[in-house]
GROMACS .gro file of C-alpha atoms in nm:
model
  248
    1UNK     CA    1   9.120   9.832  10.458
    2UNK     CA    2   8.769   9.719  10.405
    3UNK     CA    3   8.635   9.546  10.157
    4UNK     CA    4   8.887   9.700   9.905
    5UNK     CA    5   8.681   9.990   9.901
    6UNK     CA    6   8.645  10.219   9.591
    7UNK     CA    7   8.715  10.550   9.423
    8UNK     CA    8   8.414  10.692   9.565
    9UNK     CA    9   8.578  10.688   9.900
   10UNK     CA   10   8.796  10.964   9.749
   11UNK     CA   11   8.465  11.194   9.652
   12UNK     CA   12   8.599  11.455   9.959
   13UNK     CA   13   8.894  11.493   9.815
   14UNK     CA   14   8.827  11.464   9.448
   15UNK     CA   15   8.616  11.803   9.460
   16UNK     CA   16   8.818  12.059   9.601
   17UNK     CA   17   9.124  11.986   9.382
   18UNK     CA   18   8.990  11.968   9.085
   19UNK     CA   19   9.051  12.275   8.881
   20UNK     CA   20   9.405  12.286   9.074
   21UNK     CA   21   9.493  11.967   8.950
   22UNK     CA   22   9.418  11.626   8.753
   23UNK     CA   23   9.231  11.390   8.903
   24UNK     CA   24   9.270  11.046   8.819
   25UNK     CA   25   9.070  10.785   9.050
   26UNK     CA   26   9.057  10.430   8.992
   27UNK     CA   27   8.948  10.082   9.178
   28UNK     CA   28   9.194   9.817   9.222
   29UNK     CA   29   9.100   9.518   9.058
   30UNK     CA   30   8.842   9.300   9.326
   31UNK     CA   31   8.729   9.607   9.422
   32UNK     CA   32   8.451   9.890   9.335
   33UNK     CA   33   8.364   9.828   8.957
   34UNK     CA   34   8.685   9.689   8.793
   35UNK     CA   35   8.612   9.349   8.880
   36UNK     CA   36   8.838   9.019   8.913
   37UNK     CA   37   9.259   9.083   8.834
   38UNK     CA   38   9.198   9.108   8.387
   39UNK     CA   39   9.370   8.857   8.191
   40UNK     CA   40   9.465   8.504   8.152
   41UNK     CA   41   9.785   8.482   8.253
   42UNK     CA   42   9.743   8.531   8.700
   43UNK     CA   43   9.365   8.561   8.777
   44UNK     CA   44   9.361   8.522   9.136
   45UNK     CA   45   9.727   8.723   9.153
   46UNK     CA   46   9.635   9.017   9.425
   47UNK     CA   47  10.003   9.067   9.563
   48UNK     CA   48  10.078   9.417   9.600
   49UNK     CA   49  10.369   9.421   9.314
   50UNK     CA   50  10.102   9.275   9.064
   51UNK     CA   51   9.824   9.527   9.159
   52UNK     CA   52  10.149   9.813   9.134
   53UNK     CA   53  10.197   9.685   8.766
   54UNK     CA   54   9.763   9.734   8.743
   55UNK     CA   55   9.852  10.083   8.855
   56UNK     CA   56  10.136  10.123   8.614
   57UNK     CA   57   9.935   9.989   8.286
   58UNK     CA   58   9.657  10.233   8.338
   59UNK     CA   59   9.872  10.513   8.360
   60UNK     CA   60  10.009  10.374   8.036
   61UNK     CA   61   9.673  10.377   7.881
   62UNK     CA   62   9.626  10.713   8.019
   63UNK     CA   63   9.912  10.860   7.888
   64UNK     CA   64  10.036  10.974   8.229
   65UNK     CA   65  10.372  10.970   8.247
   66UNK     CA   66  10.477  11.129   8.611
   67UNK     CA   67  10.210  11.125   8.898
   68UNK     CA   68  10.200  11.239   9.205
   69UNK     CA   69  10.072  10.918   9.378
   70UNK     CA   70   9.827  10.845   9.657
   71UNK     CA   71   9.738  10.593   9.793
   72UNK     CA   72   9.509  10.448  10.125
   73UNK     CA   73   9.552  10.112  10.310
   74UNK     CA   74   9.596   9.854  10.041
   75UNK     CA   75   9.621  10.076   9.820
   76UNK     CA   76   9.928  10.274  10.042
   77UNK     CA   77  10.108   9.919   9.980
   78UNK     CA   78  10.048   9.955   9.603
   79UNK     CA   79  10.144  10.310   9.585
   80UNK     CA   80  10.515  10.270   9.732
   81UNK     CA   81  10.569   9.974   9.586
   82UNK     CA   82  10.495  10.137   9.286
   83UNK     CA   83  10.729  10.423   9.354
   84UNK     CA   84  10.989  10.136   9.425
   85UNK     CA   85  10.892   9.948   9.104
   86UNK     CA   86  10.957  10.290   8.864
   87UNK     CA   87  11.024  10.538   9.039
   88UNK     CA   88  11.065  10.775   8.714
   89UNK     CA   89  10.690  10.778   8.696
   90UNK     CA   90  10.606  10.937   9.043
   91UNK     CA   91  10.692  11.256   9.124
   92UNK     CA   92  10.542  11.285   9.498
   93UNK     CA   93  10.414  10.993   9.710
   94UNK     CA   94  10.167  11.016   9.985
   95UNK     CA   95  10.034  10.731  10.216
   96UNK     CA   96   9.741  10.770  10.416
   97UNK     CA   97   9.654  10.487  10.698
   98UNK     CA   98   9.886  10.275  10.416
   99UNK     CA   99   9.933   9.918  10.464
  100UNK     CA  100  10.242   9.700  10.389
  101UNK     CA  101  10.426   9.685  10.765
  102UNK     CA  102  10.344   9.482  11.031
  103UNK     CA  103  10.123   9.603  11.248
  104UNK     CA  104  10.146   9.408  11.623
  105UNK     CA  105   9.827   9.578  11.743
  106UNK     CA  106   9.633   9.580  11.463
  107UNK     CA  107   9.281   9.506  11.497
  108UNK     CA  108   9.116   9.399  11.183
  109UNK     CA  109   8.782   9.531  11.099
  110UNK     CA  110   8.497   9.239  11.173
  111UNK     CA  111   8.442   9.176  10.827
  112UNK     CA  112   8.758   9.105  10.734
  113UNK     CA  113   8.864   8.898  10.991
  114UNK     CA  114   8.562   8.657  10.899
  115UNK     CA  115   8.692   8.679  10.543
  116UNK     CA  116   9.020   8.535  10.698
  117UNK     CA  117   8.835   8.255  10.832
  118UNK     CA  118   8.860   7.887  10.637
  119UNK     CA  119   8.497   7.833  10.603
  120UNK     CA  120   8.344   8.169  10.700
  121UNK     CA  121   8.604   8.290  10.436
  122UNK     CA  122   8.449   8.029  10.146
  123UNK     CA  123   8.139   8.165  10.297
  124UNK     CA  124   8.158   8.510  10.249
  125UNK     CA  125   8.238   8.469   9.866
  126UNK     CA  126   7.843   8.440   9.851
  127UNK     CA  127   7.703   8.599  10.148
  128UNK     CA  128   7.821   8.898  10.351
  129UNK     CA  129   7.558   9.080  10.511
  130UNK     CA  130   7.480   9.395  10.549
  131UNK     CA  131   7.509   9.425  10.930
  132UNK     CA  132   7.830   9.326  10.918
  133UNK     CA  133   7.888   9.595  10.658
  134UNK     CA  134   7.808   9.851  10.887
  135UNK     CA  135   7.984   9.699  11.190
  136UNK     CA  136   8.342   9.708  11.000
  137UNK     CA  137   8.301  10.076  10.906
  138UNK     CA  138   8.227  10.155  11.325
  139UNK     CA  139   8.577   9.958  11.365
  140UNK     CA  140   8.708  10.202  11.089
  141UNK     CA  141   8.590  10.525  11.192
  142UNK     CA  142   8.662  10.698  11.541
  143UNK     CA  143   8.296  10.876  11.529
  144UNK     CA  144   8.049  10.635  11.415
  145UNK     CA  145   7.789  10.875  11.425
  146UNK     CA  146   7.942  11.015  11.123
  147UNK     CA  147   7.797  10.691  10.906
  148UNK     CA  148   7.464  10.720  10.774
  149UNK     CA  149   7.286  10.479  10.545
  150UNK     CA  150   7.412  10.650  10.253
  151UNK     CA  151   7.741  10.497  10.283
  152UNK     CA  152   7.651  10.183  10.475
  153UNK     CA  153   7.477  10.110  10.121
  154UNK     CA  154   7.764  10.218   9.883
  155UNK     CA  155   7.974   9.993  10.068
  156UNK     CA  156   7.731   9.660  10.098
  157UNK     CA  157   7.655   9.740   9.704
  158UNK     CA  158   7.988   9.780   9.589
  159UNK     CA  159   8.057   9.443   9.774
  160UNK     CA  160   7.820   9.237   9.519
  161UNK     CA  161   7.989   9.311   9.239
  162UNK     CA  162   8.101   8.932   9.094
  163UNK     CA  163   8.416   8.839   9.213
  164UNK     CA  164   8.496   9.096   9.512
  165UNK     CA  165   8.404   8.904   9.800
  166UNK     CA  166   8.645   8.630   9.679
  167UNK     CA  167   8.915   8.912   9.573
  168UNK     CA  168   8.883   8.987   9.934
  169UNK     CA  169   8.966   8.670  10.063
  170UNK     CA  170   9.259   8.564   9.843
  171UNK     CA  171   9.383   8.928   9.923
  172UNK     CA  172   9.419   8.800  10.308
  173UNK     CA  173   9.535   8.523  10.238
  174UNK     CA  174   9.829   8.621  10.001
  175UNK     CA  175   9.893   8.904  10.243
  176UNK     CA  176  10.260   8.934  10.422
  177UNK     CA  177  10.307   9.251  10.663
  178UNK     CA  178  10.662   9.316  10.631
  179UNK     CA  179  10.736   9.160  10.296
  180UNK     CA  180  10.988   9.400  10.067
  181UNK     CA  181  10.996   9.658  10.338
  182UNK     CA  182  11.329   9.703  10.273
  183UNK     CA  183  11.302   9.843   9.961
  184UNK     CA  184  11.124  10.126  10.108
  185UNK     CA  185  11.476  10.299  10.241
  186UNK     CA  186  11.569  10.308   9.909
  187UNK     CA  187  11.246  10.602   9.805
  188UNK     CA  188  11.386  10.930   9.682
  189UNK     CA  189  11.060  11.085   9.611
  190UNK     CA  190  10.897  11.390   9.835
  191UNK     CA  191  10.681  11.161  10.009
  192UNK     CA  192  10.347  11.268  10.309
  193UNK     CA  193  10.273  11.046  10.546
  194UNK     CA  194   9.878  11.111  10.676
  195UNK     CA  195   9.758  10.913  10.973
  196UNK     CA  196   9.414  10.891  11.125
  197UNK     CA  197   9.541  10.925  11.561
  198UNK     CA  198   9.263  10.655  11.619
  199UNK     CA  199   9.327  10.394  11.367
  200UNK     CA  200   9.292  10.085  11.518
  201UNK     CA  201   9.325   9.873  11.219
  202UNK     CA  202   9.674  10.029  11.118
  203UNK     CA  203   9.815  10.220  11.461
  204UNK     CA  204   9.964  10.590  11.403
  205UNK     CA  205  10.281  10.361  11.505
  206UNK     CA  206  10.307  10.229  11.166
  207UNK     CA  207  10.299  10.545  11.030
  208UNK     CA  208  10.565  10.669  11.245
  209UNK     CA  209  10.762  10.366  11.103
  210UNK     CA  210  10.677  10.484  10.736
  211UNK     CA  211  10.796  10.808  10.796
  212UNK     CA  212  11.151  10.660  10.961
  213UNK     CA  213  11.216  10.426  10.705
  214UNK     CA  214  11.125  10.673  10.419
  215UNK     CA  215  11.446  10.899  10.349
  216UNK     CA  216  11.298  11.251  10.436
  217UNK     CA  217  10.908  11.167  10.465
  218UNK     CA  218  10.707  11.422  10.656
  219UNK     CA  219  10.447  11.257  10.908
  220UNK     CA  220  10.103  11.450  11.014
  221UNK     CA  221   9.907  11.240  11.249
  222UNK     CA  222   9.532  11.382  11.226
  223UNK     CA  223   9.355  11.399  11.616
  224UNK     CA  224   9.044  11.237  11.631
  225UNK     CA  225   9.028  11.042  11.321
  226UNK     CA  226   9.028  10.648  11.273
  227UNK     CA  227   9.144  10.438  10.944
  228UNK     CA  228   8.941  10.663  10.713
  229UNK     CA  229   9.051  10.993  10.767
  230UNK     CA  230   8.999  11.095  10.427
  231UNK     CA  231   8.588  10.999  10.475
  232UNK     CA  232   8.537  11.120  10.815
  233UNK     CA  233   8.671  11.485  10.749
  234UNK     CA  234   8.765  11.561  10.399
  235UNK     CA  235   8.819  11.905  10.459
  236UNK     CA  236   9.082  11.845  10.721
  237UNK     CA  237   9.252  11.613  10.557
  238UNK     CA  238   9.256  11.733  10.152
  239UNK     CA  239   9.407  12.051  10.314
  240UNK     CA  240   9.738  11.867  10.412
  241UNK     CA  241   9.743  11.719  10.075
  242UNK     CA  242   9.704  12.073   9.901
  243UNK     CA  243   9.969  12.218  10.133
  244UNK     CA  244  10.167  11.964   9.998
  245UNK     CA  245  10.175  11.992   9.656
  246UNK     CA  246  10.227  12.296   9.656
  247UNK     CA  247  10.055  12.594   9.377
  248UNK     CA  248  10.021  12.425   9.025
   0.00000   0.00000   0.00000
């Protein structure tokens, strides 16, 4: 995870099926464009069952009825949660690098471990720099020559939207590896498990435990990717997904 990210992190994938299949993207809330969790009832509610029901009332809005769902880091948890939650709206489930287990050697990019921080936390609601932008995406790739600029920017920008930097922190702090992991035994939907080999944020070892717990999930552990498989080599990667589903 960093930052939350956004649906532009998906453009590599996004291109290639389109014309195969629809292609709905969207940011959590506290992340990308969509702001601060909508609505007066829980503002500052990021747990991953209320960002699932997020999920569930766009689809609703959409008019999508089954999905095949897919979901990266955060947004893994929110995926098979959502699966859990109604499991007559998804038809396939894939997690790539997804959070929602605990993780012993985890190593959190910098950024978000000085969003963890008390103060620094507070802090960062205001000011996050861009150097330390750049420095979380080297922890999150396994080739950071692969990061230009380009997306060094998209990621610092995206970050001043109003309200993300403190969706990020209440994020960590609400967070609970492990919580309702049980309920993941209980998935009867085709599900893909995609792994970067050299995540360090999210070890291939959690994926392996995805893919155990899951009743008949299929693993693929990609070599010499990190926690953002899906940006480092799109081509790679969007294949196993096509493969997958399968001929529309």
């Amino acid at each position: 995870m960093l930052f939350r990210s956004s649906l532009h992190d998906w453009n590599g994938w996004a291109t290639p099926l389109r014309g195969q299949h629809r292609v709905v993207r969207l940011d959590l809330p506290g992340a990308g464009l969509t702001g601060p969790v909508p609505g007066p009832g829980h503002p500052d509610d990021y747990s991953g069952d209320a960002l699932a029901r997020f999920v569930l009332a766009t689809m609703d809005t959409l008019k999508l009825q089954r999905v095949t769902v897919v979901g990266h880091s955060l947004g893994g948890e929110v995926a098979w949660r959502l699966a859990s939650m109604a499991p007559e709206r998804v038809s396939r489930l894939v997690l790539l690098d997804a959070g929602g287990l605990s993780a012993p050697q985890a190593e959190a990019p910098l950024g978000v471990r000085l969003a963890g921080l008390p103060v620094l936390g507070w802090l960062g609601d205001h000011v996050l720099p861009r150097p330390v932008v750049e420095l979380s995406l080297q922890d999150l790739y396994a080739d950071p020559r692969r990061i230009g600029p380009e997306l060094v920017d998209r990621h610092f920008e995206l970050l001043l939207r109003e309200g993300n930097r403190r969706a990020l922190r209440l994020l960590l702090q609400r967070q609970r590896p492990g919580e309702d992991a049980e309920r993941l035994s209980r998935l009867r939907v085709p599900t893909l498990v995609l792994w970067g080999e050299r995540d360090r944020v999210l070890p291939p070892s959690v994926g392996a435990d995805f893919a155990h717990r899951i009743p008949g999930a299929k693993l693929q552990v990609f070599e010499n990717l990190g926690h953002l498989p899906h940006e480092e080599d799109p081509p790679r990667t969007v294949k196993a997904l096509q493969e997958f589903l399968g001929p529309r």
